[in-house]
Amino acid sequence: MARKKLIAGNWKMNCLLAEGIDLAKNVAGGVKAMGKAQCEFLVCPPFTLLSSVKKALRGAKVALGAQDCHMAENGAHTGDISPVMLKDLGCTYVILGHSERRADHGESDELICQKAEAAHKAELKAVICIGETLAQREAGQAVEVCRKQILGSVPADSTANNTVIAYEPVWAIGTGKVPTTDDVEEVHAAVRKVLAQKLGKATANKMRILYGGSVKPSNAKELLSLPDVDGALIGGASLKAEDFVAIAKNSGC
Ligand code: PEP
């Protein structure tokens, strides 16, 4: 089953207006220069930049996504942003359940599941993040933690069209540490099995499972050529357009 790789950048809480526009233009230029790429591209800037980045990406095959959303359509939720608002700005994706939100905002699997359902309702694709902490990995619990997170945070209405899973070991995010390729493939294969139990084999075989955690141009090839790795969610390296594009090129996009 051929799954089109997704190369996704999570800009996190970075970039003021001019920097963000510059970065988006450079990503757009780099992707255009690749010609007919085999991969899909996505950038997820902070909320403040979504409109400007949308304009800067005009004409480029780079999708726009947000880094979170609320589960309600509108109403009394000061400071929050709804999926419909994101759709209205031109987003097609939203990252949900990133480990930084799970840690900083106490987001539970249940909440993430509700957000994902709301995102689907607004016709956004949800990139649902899962991953174990270092203590959990050292205790041999990586697969079990991911299994529980999938069962709890992936809604029953998920399809390969409206959902992408991102496996991001918490200890690999922003640290320069990366699991062995055997460890990555073990978790990805296990995640696909759990998805098959939950959503059916056909959906699981089509659904993309990204790897995230210290992906850079030099390790992209070995990580993204693993059979169950269908792209990357990239933090730090997505803030440099040439690294972001080099990751795609090195992954055979
Ligand atoms: C992330 O936070 O989604 C991420 C993968 O970060 P980094 O690439 O910097 O490890």
mmCIF file of C-alpha atoms and ligand atoms in Angstrom:
data_model
loop_
_atom_site.group_PDB
_atom_site.id
_atom_site.type_symbol
_atom_site.label_atom_id
_atom_site.label_comp_id
_atom_site.label_asym_id
_atom_site.label_seq_id
_atom_site.Cartn_x
_atom_site.Cartn_y
_atom_site.Cartn_z
ATOM 1 C CA MET A 1 0.000 0.000 0.000
ATOM 2 C CA ALA A 2 1.700 3.224 -1.175
ATOM 3 C CA ARG A 3 1.367 6.035 1.320
ATOM 4 C CA LYS A 4 2.486 9.507 0.203
ATOM 5 C CA LYS A 5 5.103 10.779 2.651
ATOM 6 C CA LEU A 6 4.244 13.900 4.619
ATOM 7 C CA ILE A 7 7.051 16.293 5.529
ATOM 8 C CA ALA A 8 5.623 18.529 8.258
ATOM 9 C CA GLY A 9 7.200 21.458 10.078
ATOM 10 C CA ASN A 10 6.142 22.408 13.583
ATOM 11 C CA TRP A 11 7.405 25.949 14.121
ATOM 12 C CA LYS A 12 6.191 25.919 17.743
ATOM 13 C CA MET A 13 6.282 29.354 19.467
ATOM 14 C CA ASN A 14 8.853 30.828 17.096
ATOM 15 C CA CYS A 15 9.102 33.626 14.525
ATOM 16 C CA LEU A 16 7.851 37.168 14.500
ATOM 17 C CA LEU A 17 5.993 38.397 11.430
ATOM 18 C CA ALA A 18 8.914 39.241 9.128
ATOM 19 C CA GLU A 19 10.846 36.067 10.037
ATOM 20 C CA GLY A 20 7.789 33.891 9.527
ATOM 21 C CA ILE A 21 7.035 35.361 6.111
ATOM 22 C CA ASP A 22 10.667 34.950 5.096
ATOM 23 C CA LEU A 23 10.760 31.350 6.277
ATOM 24 C CA ALA A 24 7.510 30.517 4.481
ATOM 25 C CA LYS A 25 8.749 32.116 1.235
ATOM 26 C CA ASN A 26 12.013 30.197 1.438
ATOM 27 C CA VAL A 27 10.176 26.914 2.098
ATOM 28 C CA ALA A 28 7.867 27.653 -0.844
ATOM 29 C CA GLY A 29 10.872 28.430 -3.083
ATOM 30 C CA GLY A 30 12.739 25.303 -1.998
ATOM 31 C CA VAL A 31 9.730 23.068 -2.569
ATOM 32 C CA LYS A 32 9.041 24.628 -5.986
ATOM 33 C CA ALA A 33 12.681 24.091 -6.976
ATOM 34 C CA MET A 34 12.296 20.371 -6.227
ATOM 35 C CA GLY A 35 9.896 20.117 -9.165
ATOM 36 C CA LYS A 36 7.412 17.269 -9.066
ATOM 37 C CA ALA A 37 7.964 16.088 -5.487
ATOM 38 C CA GLN A 38 6.742 12.668 -4.374
ATOM 39 C CA CYS A 39 5.882 13.983 -0.904
ATOM 40 C CA GLU A 40 3.318 16.285 0.603
ATOM 41 C CA PHE A 41 4.549 19.325 2.545
ATOM 42 C CA LEU A 42 3.018 21.042 5.551
ATOM 43 C CA VAL A 43 4.060 23.952 7.761
ATOM 44 C CA CYS A 44 2.452 24.702 11.120
ATOM 45 C CA PRO A 45 3.293 28.237 12.283
ATOM 46 C CA PRO A 46 1.948 29.832 15.466
ATOM 47 C CA PHE A 47 -1.622 31.187 15.266
ATOM 48 C CA THR A 48 -0.339 34.771 14.857
ATOM 49 C CA LEU A 49 1.321 33.947 11.537
ATOM 50 C CA LEU A 50 -1.286 31.759 9.863
ATOM 51 C CA SER A 51 -2.764 34.456 7.613
ATOM 52 C CA SER A 52 0.570 35.910 6.546
ATOM 53 C CA VAL A 53 2.137 32.509 5.959
ATOM 54 C CA LYS A 54 -0.884 31.494 3.884
ATOM 55 C CA LYS A 55 -0.219 34.491 1.608
ATOM 56 C CA ALA A 56 3.526 33.806 1.502
ATOM 57 C CA LEU A 57 2.854 30.223 0.389
ATOM 58 C CA ARG A 58 0.583 31.253 -2.485
ATOM 59 C CA GLY A 59 1.182 29.040 -5.526
ATOM 60 C CA ALA A 60 3.399 26.576 -3.635
ATOM 61 C CA LYS A 61 2.414 22.998 -2.884
ATOM 62 C CA VAL A 62 2.777 23.468 0.858
ATOM 63 C CA ALA A 63 -0.211 22.990 3.135
ATOM 64 C CA LEU A 64 -0.916 25.155 6.166
ATOM 65 C CA GLY A 65 -1.661 23.796 9.617
ATOM 66 C CA ALA A 66 -2.074 25.025 13.185
ATOM 67 C CA GLN A 67 -0.504 23.604 16.329
ATOM 68 C CA ASP A 68 -3.660 23.163 18.399
ATOM 69 C CA CYS A 69 -7.366 23.971 18.455
ATOM 70 C CA HIS A 70 -10.294 24.001 20.857
ATOM 71 C CA MET A 71 -13.008 21.362 20.610
ATOM 72 C CA ALA A 72 -15.912 23.812 20.451
ATOM 73 C CA GLU A 73 -16.986 25.640 17.303
ATOM 74 C CA ASN A 74 -17.285 29.003 19.043
ATOM 75 C CA GLY A 75 -18.365 30.518 22.357
ATOM 76 C CA ALA A 76 -17.009 31.634 25.715
ATOM 77 C CA HIS A 77 -13.482 30.209 25.592
ATOM 78 C CA THR A 78 -11.171 33.164 26.081
ATOM 79 C CA GLY A 79 -7.881 32.833 24.278
ATOM 80 C CA ASP A 80 -8.832 29.696 22.367
ATOM 81 C CA ILE A 81 -9.138 29.119 18.626
ATOM 82 C CA SER A 82 -11.736 26.818 17.063
ATOM 83 C CA PRO A 83 -11.199 24.396 14.183
ATOM 84 C CA VAL A 84 -13.699 26.338 12.034
ATOM 85 C CA MET A 85 -11.601 29.490 12.528
ATOM 86 C CA LEU A 86 -8.520 27.600 11.354
ATOM 87 C CA LYS A 87 -10.377 26.302 8.322
ATOM 88 C CA ASP A 88 -11.542 29.848 7.601
ATOM 89 C CA LEU A 89 -7.891 31.014 7.508
ATOM 90 C CA GLY A 90 -6.927 28.359 4.983
ATOM 91 C CA CYS A 91 -5.590 25.644 7.269
ATOM 92 C CA THR A 92 -6.072 22.067 6.179
ATOM 93 C CA TYR A 93 -4.246 20.430 9.097
ATOM 94 C CA VAL A 94 -3.973 20.819 12.858
ATOM 95 C CA ILE A 95 -1.434 19.207 15.185
ATOM 96 C CA LEU A 96 -3.099 17.790 18.313
ATOM 97 C CA GLY A 97 -1.747 16.279 21.500
ATOM 98 C CA HIS A 98 1.859 17.340 21.024
ATOM 99 C CA SER A 99 3.844 16.226 24.076
ATOM 100 C CA GLU A 100 4.531 19.878 24.924
ATOM 101 C CA ARG A 101 0.783 20.488 25.160
ATOM 102 C CA ARG A 102 0.256 17.252 27.074
ATOM 103 C CA ALA A 103 2.960 18.405 29.535
ATOM 104 C CA ASP A 104 2.429 22.204 29.638
ATOM 105 C CA HIS A 105 -1.380 22.163 29.538
ATOM 106 C CA GLY A 106 -2.159 18.774 31.041
ATOM 107 C CA GLU A 107 -3.939 17.621 27.874
ATOM 108 C CA SER A 108 -5.412 14.148 28.302
ATOM 109 C CA ASP A 109 -6.101 11.515 25.649
ATOM 110 C CA GLU A 110 -9.807 12.175 26.138
ATOM 111 C CA LEU A 111 -9.441 15.900 25.437
ATOM 112 C CA ILE A 112 -7.245 15.249 22.409
ATOM 113 C CA CYS A 113 -9.847 12.833 21.085
ATOM 114 C CA GLN A 114 -12.555 15.507 21.439
ATOM 115 C CA LYS A 115 -10.341 18.047 19.659
ATOM 116 C CA ALA A 116 -9.666 15.583 16.848
ATOM 117 C CA GLU A 117 -13.400 14.944 16.417
ATOM 118 C CA ALA A 118 -13.986 18.696 16.243
ATOM 119 C CA ALA A 119 -11.169 19.079 13.721
ATOM 120 C CA HIS A 120 -12.686 16.342 11.544
ATOM 121 C CA LYS A 121 -16.079 18.018 11.746
ATOM 122 C CA ALA A 122 -14.475 21.223 10.440
ATOM 123 C CA GLU A 123 -12.825 19.213 7.654
ATOM 124 C CA LEU A 124 -9.337 19.580 9.053
ATOM 125 C CA LYS A 125 -6.871 16.709 9.079
ATOM 126 C CA ALA A 126 -5.664 15.966 12.606
ATOM 127 C CA VAL A 127 -2.000 15.130 13.205
ATOM 128 C CA ILE A 128 -2.336 13.263 16.502
ATOM 129 C CA CYS A 129 0.922 13.019 18.463
ATOM 130 C CA ILE A 130 1.872 10.154 20.736
ATOM 131 C CA GLY A 131 5.120 9.059 22.372
ATOM 132 C CA GLU A 132 6.749 7.809 25.540
ATOM 133 C CA THR A 133 8.937 9.625 28.059
ATOM 134 C CA LEU A 134 12.484 8.515 28.776
ATOM 135 C CA ALA A 135 11.429 6.813 32.013
ATOM 136 C CA GLN A 136 8.734 4.889 30.144
ATOM 137 C CA ARG A 137 11.199 3.856 27.410
ATOM 138 C CA GLU A 138 13.733 2.709 30.002
ATOM 139 C CA ALA A 139 11.026 0.708 31.748
ATOM 140 C CA GLY A 140 10.276 -1.070 28.465
ATOM 141 C CA GLN A 141 6.834 0.550 28.200
ATOM 142 C CA ALA A 142 7.171 2.468 24.899
ATOM 143 C CA VAL A 143 4.798 0.285 22.872
ATOM 144 C CA GLU A 144 2.235 0.014 25.677
ATOM 145 C CA VAL A 145 2.221 3.806 26.249
ATOM 146 C CA CYS A 146 1.678 4.443 22.538
ATOM 147 C CA ARG A 147 -1.051 1.791 22.406
ATOM 148 C CA LYS A 148 -2.952 3.481 25.230
ATOM 149 C CA GLN A 149 -2.523 6.924 23.652
ATOM 150 C CA ILE A 150 -3.837 5.662 20.300
ATOM 151 C CA LEU A 151 -6.835 3.959 21.912
ATOM 152 C CA GLY A 152 -7.616 7.070 23.961
ATOM 153 C CA SER A 153 -6.881 9.932 21.580
ATOM 154 C CA VAL A 154 -7.772 8.691 18.091
ATOM 155 C CA PRO A 155 -11.519 9.104 17.473
ATOM 156 C CA ALA A 156 -13.622 6.327 15.989
ATOM 157 C CA ASP A 157 -14.446 8.476 12.938
ATOM 158 C CA SER A 158 -10.760 8.618 11.930
ATOM 159 C CA THR A 159 -9.841 7.714 8.379
ATOM 160 C CA ALA A 160 -6.599 7.782 6.434
ATOM 161 C CA ASN A 161 -7.858 11.028 4.873
ATOM 162 C CA ASN A 162 -8.610 12.945 8.028
ATOM 163 C CA THR A 163 -5.945 11.634 10.423
ATOM 164 C CA VAL A 164 -2.166 11.313 10.578
ATOM 165 C CA ILE A 165 -0.343 9.839 13.570
ATOM 166 C CA ALA A 166 2.995 11.293 14.699
ATOM 167 C CA TYR A 167 5.144 9.067 16.897
ATOM 168 C CA GLU A 168 7.401 11.422 18.836
ATOM 169 C CA PRO A 169 9.381 9.940 21.723
ATOM 170 C CA VAL A 170 9.363 12.795 24.256
ATOM 171 C CA TRP A 171 13.054 12.260 25.059
ATOM 172 C CA ALA A 172 14.003 12.696 21.389
ATOM 173 C CA ILE A 173 12.283 16.050 20.930
ATOM 174 C CA GLY A 174 14.778 18.883 20.646
ATOM 175 C CA THR A 175 17.541 16.831 22.280
ATOM 176 C CA GLY A 176 19.515 15.557 19.282
ATOM 177 C CA LYS A 177 18.843 12.009 20.549
ATOM 178 C CA VAL A 178 17.132 9.594 18.191
ATOM 179 C CA PRO A 179 15.956 6.027 18.841
ATOM 180 C CA THR A 180 17.603 3.255 16.846
ATOM 181 C CA THR A 181 15.929 2.483 13.549
ATOM 182 C CA ASP A 182 14.875 -0.896 15.011
ATOM 183 C CA ASP A 183 13.162 0.876 17.903
ATOM 184 C CA VAL A 184 11.401 3.330 15.584
ATOM 185 C CA GLU A 185 10.179 0.545 13.294
ATOM 186 C CA GLU A 186 9.054 -1.546 16.278
ATOM 187 C CA VAL A 187 6.818 1.257 17.577
ATOM 188 C CA HIS A 188 5.497 2.239 14.143
ATOM 189 C CA ALA A 189 4.600 -1.358 13.303
ATOM 190 C CA ALA A 190 2.916 -1.747 16.711
ATOM 191 C CA VAL A 191 0.997 1.505 16.216
ATOM 192 C CA ARG A 192 -0.270 0.279 12.851
ATOM 193 C CA LYS A 193 -1.457 -2.935 14.517
ATOM 194 C CA VAL A 194 -3.385 -0.987 17.164
ATOM 195 C CA LEU A 195 -4.873 1.229 14.441
ATOM 196 C CA ALA A 196 -5.978 -1.927 12.617
ATOM 197 C CA GLN A 197 -7.689 -3.205 15.770
ATOM 198 C CA LYS A 198 -9.392 0.121 16.314
ATOM 199 C CA LEU A 199 -10.207 1.292 12.784
ATOM 200 C CA GLY A 200 -9.855 -1.800 10.602
ATOM 201 C CA LYS A 201 -6.958 -3.121 8.581
ATOM 202 C CA ALA A 202 -7.720 -1.195 5.391
ATOM 203 C CA THR A 203 -7.712 2.172 7.181
ATOM 204 C CA ALA A 204 -4.596 1.301 9.187
ATOM 205 C CA ASN A 205 -2.722 0.308 6.041
ATOM 206 C CA LYS A 206 -3.510 3.647 4.416
ATOM 207 C CA MET A 207 -2.982 5.892 7.460
ATOM 208 C CA ARG A 208 0.300 7.787 7.629
ATOM 209 C CA ILE A 209 2.468 7.423 10.722
ATOM 210 C CA LEU A 210 5.146 10.116 10.959
ATOM 211 C CA TYR A 211 8.272 9.964 13.059
ATOM 212 C CA GLY A 212 9.252 13.084 15.032
ATOM 213 C CA GLY A 213 12.176 13.836 17.331
ATOM 214 C CA SER A 214 15.473 15.424 16.261
ATOM 215 C CA VAL A 215 14.992 14.720 12.560
ATOM 216 C CA LYS A 216 17.640 16.505 10.497
ATOM 217 C CA PRO A 217 19.054 16.241 6.980
ATOM 218 C CA SER A 218 21.752 13.787 8.098
ATOM 219 C CA ASN A 219 19.414 11.205 9.680
ATOM 220 C CA ALA A 220 16.354 11.678 7.448
ATOM 221 C CA LYS A 221 17.236 8.983 4.956
ATOM 222 C CA GLU A 222 17.621 6.127 7.432
ATOM 223 C CA LEU A 223 14.534 7.104 9.436
ATOM 224 C CA LEU A 224 12.232 7.821 6.536
ATOM 225 C CA SER A 225 13.139 4.725 4.574
ATOM 226 C CA LEU A 226 11.761 2.431 7.301
ATOM 227 C CA PRO A 227 8.710 0.512 6.036
ATOM 228 C CA ASP A 228 6.162 1.962 8.480
ATOM 229 C CA VAL A 229 7.532 5.524 8.589
ATOM 230 C CA ASP A 230 5.465 7.729 6.301
ATOM 231 C CA GLY A 231 7.115 11.082 6.825
ATOM 232 C CA ALA A 232 8.375 13.327 9.586
ATOM 233 C CA LEU A 233 7.145 15.917 12.027
ATOM 234 C CA ILE A 234 10.062 18.312 12.321
ATOM 235 C CA GLY A 235 10.579 20.930 15.025
ATOM 236 C CA GLY A 236 13.965 22.669 15.196
ATOM 237 C CA ALA A 237 15.085 21.833 11.667
ATOM 238 C CA SER A 238 11.855 23.210 10.184
ATOM 239 C CA LEU A 239 12.948 26.710 11.213
ATOM 240 C CA LYS A 240 15.636 26.635 8.528
ATOM 241 C CA ALA A 241 14.080 26.324 5.075
ATOM 242 C CA GLU A 242 17.168 24.693 3.593
ATOM 243 C CA ASP A 243 17.229 21.986 6.297
ATOM 244 C CA PHE A 244 13.492 21.371 5.974
ATOM 245 C CA VAL A 245 13.803 20.956 2.213
ATOM 246 C CA ALA A 246 17.009 18.903 2.551
ATOM 247 C CA ILE A 247 15.167 16.467 4.857
ATOM 248 C CA ALA A 248 12.597 15.979 2.100
ATOM 249 C CA LYS A 249 15.245 15.550 -0.600
ATOM 250 C CA ASN A 250 17.239 13.095 1.494
ATOM 251 C CA SER A 251 14.069 11.094 2.123
ATOM 252 C CA GLY A 252 13.578 10.543 -1.586
ATOM 253 C CA CYS A 253 10.730 13.051 -2.018
HETATM 254 C C1 PEP B 1 8.539 18.361 17.634
HETATM 255 O O1 PEP B 1 8.464 19.009 18.650
HETATM 256 O O2 PEP B 1 7.493 18.082 17.017
HETATM 257 C C2 PEP B 1 9.849 17.926 17.172
HETATM 258 C C3 PEP B 1 9.906 16.822 16.517
HETATM 259 O O3 PEP B 1 10.932 18.706 17.521
HETATM 260 P P1 PEP B 1 12.470 18.487 17.082
HETATM 261 O O4 PEP B 1 12.481 18.133 15.612
HETATM 262 O O5 PEP B 1 13.130 19.791 17.346
HETATM 263 O O6 PEP B 1 13.000 17.382 17.921
#
